[in-house]
PDB file of C-alpha atoms in Angstrom:
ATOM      1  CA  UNK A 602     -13.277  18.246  32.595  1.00  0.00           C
ATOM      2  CA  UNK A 603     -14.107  21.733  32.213  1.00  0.00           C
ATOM      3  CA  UNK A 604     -14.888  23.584  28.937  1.00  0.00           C
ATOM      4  CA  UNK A 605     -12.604  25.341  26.900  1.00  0.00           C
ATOM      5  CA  UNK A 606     -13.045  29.070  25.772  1.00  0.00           C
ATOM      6  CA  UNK A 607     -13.939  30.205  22.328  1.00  0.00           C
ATOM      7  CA  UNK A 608     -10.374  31.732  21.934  1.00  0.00           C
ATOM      8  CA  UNK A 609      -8.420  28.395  22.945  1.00  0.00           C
ATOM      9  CA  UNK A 610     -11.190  26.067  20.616  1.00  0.00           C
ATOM     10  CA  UNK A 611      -9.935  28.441  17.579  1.00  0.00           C
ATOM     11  CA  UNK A 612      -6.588  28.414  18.665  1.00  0.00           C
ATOM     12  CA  UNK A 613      -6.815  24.279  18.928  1.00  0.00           C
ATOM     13  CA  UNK A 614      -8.672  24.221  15.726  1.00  0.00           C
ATOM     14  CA  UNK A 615      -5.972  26.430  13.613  1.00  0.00           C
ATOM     15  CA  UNK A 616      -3.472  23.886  15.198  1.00  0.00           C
ATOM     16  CA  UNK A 617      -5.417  21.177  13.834  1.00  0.00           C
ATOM     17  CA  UNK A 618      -5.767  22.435  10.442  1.00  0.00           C
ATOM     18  CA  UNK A 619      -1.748  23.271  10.366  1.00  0.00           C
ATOM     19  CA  UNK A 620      -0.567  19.840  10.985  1.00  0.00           C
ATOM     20  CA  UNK A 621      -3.396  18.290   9.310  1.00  0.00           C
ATOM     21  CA  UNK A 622      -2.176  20.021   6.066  1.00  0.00           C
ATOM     22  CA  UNK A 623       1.699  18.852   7.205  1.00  0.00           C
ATOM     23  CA  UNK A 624       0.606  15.707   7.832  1.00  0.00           C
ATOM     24  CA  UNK A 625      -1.291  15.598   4.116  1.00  0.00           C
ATOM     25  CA  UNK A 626       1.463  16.913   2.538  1.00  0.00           C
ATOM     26  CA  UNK A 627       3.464  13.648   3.723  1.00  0.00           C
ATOM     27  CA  UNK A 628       5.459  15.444   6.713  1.00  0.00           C
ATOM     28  CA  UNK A 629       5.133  12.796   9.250  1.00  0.00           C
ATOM     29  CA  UNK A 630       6.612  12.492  12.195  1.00  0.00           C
ATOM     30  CA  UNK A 631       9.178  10.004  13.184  1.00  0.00           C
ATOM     31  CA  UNK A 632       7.236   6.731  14.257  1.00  0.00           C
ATOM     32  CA  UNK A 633       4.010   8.763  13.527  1.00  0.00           C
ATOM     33  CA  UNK A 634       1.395   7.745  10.460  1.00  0.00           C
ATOM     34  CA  UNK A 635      -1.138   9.639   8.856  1.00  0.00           C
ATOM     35  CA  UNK A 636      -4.124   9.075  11.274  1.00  0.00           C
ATOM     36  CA  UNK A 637      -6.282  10.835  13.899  1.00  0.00           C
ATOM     37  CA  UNK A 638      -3.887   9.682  16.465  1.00  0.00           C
ATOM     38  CA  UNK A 639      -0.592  11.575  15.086  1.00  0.00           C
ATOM     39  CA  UNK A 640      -3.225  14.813  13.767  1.00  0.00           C
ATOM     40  CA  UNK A 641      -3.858  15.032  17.578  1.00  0.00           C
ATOM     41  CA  UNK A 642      -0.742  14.481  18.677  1.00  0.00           C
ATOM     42  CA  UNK A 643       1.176  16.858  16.451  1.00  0.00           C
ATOM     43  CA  UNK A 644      -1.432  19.474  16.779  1.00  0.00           C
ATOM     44  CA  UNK A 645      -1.434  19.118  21.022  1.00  0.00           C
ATOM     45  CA  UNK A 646      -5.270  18.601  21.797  1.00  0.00           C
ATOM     46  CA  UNK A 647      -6.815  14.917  23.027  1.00  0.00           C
ATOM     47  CA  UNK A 648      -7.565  12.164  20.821  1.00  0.00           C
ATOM     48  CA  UNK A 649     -10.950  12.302  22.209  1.00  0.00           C
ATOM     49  CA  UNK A 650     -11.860  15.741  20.577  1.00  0.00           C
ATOM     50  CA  UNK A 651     -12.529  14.277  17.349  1.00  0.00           C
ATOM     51  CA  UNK A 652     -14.933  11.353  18.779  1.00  0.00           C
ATOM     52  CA  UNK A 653     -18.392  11.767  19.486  1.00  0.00           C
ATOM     53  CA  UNK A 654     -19.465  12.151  23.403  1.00  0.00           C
ATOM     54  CA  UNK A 655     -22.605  11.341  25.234  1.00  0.00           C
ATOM     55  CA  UNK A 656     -23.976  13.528  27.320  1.00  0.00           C
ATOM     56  CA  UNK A 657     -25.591  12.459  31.338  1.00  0.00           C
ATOM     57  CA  UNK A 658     -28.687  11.423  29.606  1.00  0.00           C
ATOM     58  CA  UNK A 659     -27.097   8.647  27.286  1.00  0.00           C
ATOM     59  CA  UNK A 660     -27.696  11.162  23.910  1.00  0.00           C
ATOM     60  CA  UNK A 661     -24.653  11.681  21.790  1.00  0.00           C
ATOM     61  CA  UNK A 662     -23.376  14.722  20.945  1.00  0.00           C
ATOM     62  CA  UNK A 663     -20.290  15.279  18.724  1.00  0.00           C
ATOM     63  CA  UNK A 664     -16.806  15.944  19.894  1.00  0.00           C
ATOM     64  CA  UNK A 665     -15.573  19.546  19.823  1.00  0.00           C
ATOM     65  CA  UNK A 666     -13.002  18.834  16.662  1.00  0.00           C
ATOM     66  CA  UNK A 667     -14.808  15.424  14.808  1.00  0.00           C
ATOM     67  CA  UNK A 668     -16.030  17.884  12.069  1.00  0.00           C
ATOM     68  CA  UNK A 669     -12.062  18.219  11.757  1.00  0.00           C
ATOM     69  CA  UNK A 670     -11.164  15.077  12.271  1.00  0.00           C
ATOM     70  CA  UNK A 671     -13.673  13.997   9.249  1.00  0.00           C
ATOM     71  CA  UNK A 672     -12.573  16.584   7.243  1.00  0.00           C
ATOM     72  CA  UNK A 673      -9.181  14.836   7.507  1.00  0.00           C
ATOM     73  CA  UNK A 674     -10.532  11.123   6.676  1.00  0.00           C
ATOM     74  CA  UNK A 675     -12.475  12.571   3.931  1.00  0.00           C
ATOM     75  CA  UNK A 676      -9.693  14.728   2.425  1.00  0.00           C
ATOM     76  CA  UNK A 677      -7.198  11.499   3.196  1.00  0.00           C
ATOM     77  CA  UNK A 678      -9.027   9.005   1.036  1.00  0.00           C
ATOM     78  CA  UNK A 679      -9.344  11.957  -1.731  1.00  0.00           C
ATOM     79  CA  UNK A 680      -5.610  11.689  -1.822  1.00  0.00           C
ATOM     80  CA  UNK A 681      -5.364   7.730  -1.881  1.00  0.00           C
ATOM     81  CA  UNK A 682      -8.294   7.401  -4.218  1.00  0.00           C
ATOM     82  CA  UNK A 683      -6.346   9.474  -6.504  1.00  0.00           C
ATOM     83  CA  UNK A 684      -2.959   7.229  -6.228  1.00  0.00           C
ATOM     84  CA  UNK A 685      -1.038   9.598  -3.651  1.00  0.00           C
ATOM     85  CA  UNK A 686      -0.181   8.314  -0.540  1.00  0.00           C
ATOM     86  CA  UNK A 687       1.129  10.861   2.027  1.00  0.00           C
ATOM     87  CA  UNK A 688       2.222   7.713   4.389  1.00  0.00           C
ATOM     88  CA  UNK A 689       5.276   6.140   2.356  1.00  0.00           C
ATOM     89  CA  UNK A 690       4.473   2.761   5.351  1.00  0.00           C
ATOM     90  CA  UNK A 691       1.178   2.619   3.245  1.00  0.00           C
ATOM     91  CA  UNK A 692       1.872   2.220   0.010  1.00  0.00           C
ATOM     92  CA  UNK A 693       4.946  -0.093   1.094  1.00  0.00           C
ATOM     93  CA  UNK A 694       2.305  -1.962   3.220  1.00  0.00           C
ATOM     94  CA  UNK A 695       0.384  -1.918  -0.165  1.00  0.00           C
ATOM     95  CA  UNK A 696       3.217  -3.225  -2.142  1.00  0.00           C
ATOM     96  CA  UNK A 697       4.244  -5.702   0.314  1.00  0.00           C
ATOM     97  CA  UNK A 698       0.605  -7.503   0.266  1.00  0.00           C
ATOM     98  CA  UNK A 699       0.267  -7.574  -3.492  1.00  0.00           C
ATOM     99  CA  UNK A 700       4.282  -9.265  -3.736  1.00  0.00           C
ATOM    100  CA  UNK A 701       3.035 -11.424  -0.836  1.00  0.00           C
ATOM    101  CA  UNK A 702       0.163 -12.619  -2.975  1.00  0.00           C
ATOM    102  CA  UNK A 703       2.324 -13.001  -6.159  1.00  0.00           C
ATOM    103  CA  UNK A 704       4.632 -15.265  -4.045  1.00  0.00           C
ATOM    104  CA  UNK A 705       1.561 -16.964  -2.355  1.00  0.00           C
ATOM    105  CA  UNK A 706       0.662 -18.092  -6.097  1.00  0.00           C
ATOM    106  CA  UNK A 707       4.131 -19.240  -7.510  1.00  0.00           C
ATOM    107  CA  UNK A 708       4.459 -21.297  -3.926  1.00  0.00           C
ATOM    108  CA  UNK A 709       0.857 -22.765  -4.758  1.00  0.00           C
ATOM    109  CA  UNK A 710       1.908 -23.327  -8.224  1.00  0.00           C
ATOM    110  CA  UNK A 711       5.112 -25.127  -7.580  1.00  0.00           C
ATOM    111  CA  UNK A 712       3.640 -27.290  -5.100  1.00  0.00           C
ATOM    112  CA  UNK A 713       1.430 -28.355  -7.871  1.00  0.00           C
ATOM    113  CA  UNK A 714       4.243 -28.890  -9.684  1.00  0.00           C
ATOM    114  CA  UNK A 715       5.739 -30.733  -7.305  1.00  0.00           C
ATOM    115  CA  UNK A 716       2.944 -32.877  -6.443  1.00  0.00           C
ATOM    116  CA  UNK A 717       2.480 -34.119 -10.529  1.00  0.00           C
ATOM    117  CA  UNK A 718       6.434 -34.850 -10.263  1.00  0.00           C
ATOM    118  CA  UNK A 719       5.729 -36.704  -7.627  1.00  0.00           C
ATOM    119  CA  UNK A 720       3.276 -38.774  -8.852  1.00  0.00           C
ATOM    120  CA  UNK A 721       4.915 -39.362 -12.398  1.00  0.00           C
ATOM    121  CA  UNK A 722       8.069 -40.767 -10.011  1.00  0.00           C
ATOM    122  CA  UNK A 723       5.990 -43.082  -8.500  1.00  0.00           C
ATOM    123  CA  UNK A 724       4.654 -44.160 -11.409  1.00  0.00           C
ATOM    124  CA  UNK A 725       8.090 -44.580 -13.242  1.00  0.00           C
ATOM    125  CA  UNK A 726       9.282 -46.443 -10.224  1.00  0.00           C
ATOM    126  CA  UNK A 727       6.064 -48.658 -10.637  1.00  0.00           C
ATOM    127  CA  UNK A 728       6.838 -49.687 -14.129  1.00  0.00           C
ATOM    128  CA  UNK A 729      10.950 -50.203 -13.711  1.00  0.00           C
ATOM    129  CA  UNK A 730      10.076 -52.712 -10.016  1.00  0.00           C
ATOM    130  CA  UNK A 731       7.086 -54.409 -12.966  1.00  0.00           C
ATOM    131  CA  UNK A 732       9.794 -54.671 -15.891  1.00  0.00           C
ATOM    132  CA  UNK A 733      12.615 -55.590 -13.750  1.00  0.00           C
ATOM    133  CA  UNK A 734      10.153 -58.765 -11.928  1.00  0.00           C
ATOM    134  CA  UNK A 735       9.537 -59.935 -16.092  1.00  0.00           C
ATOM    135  CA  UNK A 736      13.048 -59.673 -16.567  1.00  0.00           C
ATOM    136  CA  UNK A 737      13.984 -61.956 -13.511  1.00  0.00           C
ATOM    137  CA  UNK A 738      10.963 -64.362 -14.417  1.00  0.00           C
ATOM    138  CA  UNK A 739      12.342 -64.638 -18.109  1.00  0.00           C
ATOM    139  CA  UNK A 740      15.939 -65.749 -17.140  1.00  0.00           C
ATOM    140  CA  UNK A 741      14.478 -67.820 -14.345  1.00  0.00           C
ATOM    141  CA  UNK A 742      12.233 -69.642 -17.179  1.00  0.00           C
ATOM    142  CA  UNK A 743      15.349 -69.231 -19.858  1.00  0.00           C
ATOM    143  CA  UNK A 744      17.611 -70.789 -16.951  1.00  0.00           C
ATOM    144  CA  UNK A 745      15.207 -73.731 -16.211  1.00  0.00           C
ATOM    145  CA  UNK A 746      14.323 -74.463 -20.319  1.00  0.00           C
ATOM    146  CA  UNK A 747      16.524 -77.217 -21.885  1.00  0.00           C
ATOM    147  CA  UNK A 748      15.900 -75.789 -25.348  1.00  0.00           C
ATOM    148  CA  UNK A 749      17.247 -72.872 -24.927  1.00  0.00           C
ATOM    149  CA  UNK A 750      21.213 -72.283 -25.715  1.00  0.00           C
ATOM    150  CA  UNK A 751      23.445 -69.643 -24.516  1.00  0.00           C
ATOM    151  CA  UNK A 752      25.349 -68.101 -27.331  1.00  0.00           C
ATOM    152  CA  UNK A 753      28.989 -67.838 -27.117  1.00  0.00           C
ATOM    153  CA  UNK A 754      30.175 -64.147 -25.210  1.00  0.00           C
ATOM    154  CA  UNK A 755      31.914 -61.861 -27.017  1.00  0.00           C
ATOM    155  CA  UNK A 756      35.526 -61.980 -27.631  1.00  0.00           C
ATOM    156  CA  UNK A 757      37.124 -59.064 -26.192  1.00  0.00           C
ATOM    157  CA  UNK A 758      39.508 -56.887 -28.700  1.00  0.00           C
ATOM    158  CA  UNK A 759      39.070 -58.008 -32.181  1.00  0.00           C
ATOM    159  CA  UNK A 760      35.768 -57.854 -34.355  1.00  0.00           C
ATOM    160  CA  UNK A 761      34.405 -60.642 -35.745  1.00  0.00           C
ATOM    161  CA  UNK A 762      34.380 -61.526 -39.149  1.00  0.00           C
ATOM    162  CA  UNK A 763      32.613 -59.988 -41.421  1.00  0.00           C
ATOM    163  CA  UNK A 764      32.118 -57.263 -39.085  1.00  0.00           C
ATOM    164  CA  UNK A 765      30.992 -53.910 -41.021  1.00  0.00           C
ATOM    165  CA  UNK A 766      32.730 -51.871 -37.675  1.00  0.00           C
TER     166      UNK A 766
END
């Protein structure tokens, strides 16, 4: 790929600096974010200018804008360490993960909610099957005693005698 003159490199890096401060500012472009990718896109050089090379003997050397490009990192997490966030998709993203762990919780929660309800049913089903099998047992024993007398049922309509109702 052949080099670029000192007149385009200032041109590119003018470029650079103009859409980096757009792009800070929170002008993004549509389906674009606030990263290295969109900064080279909107400013028309390569990606790869802002990403160290390495030369024919295996040494690196950096790319022709990666001073830029950490200029924009650096001056990027400035902005988001002080609460701004030029990408709206980032702070929604933001947002979305903290509401994502508040409903992770109530869901955790409920199921141990759920779980105690559970188990309190089971018990309460536990005790009814126990007291129903000593009611059966008691009128099967009441049924089978001779000394044992039924009283009389209730006579339907009237009170009887004496009756405070």
């Amino acid at each position: 790929m052949p080099r670029i003159s000192d007149a385009d490199r200032a041109r590119n890096e003018e470029a650079i600096r103009a859409a980096m401060d757009r792009l800070l500012r929170g002008e993004l472009p549509p389906g674009g974010k606030c990263d290295l990718k969109t900064l080279a896109a909107e400013a028309g050089v390569t990606r790869t200018g802002f990403y160290p090379k390495k030369n024919r003997d295996g040494t690196t050397r950096p790319g022709p804008y990666q001073h830029l490009g950490e200029e924009f990192e650096r001056r990027l997490k400035v902005q988001r360490d002080a609460g701004e966030a030029p990408d709206p998709r980032a702070s929604q993203i933001e947002r979305l993960k903290a509401q994502v762990a508040e409903l992770k919780e109530r869901v955790a929660k409920r199921d141990e909610a759920l779980a105690e309800l559970t188990a309190f049913r089971t018990l309460a089903v536990s005790r009814l099957t126990a007291q129903h099998e000593e009611i059966e047992r008691l009128r099967q024993q009441a049924a089978q005693d001779d000394n044992v007398r039924r009283l009389p049922a209730a006579r339907g309509g009237t009170a009887p005698f004496g009756s405070c109702s």
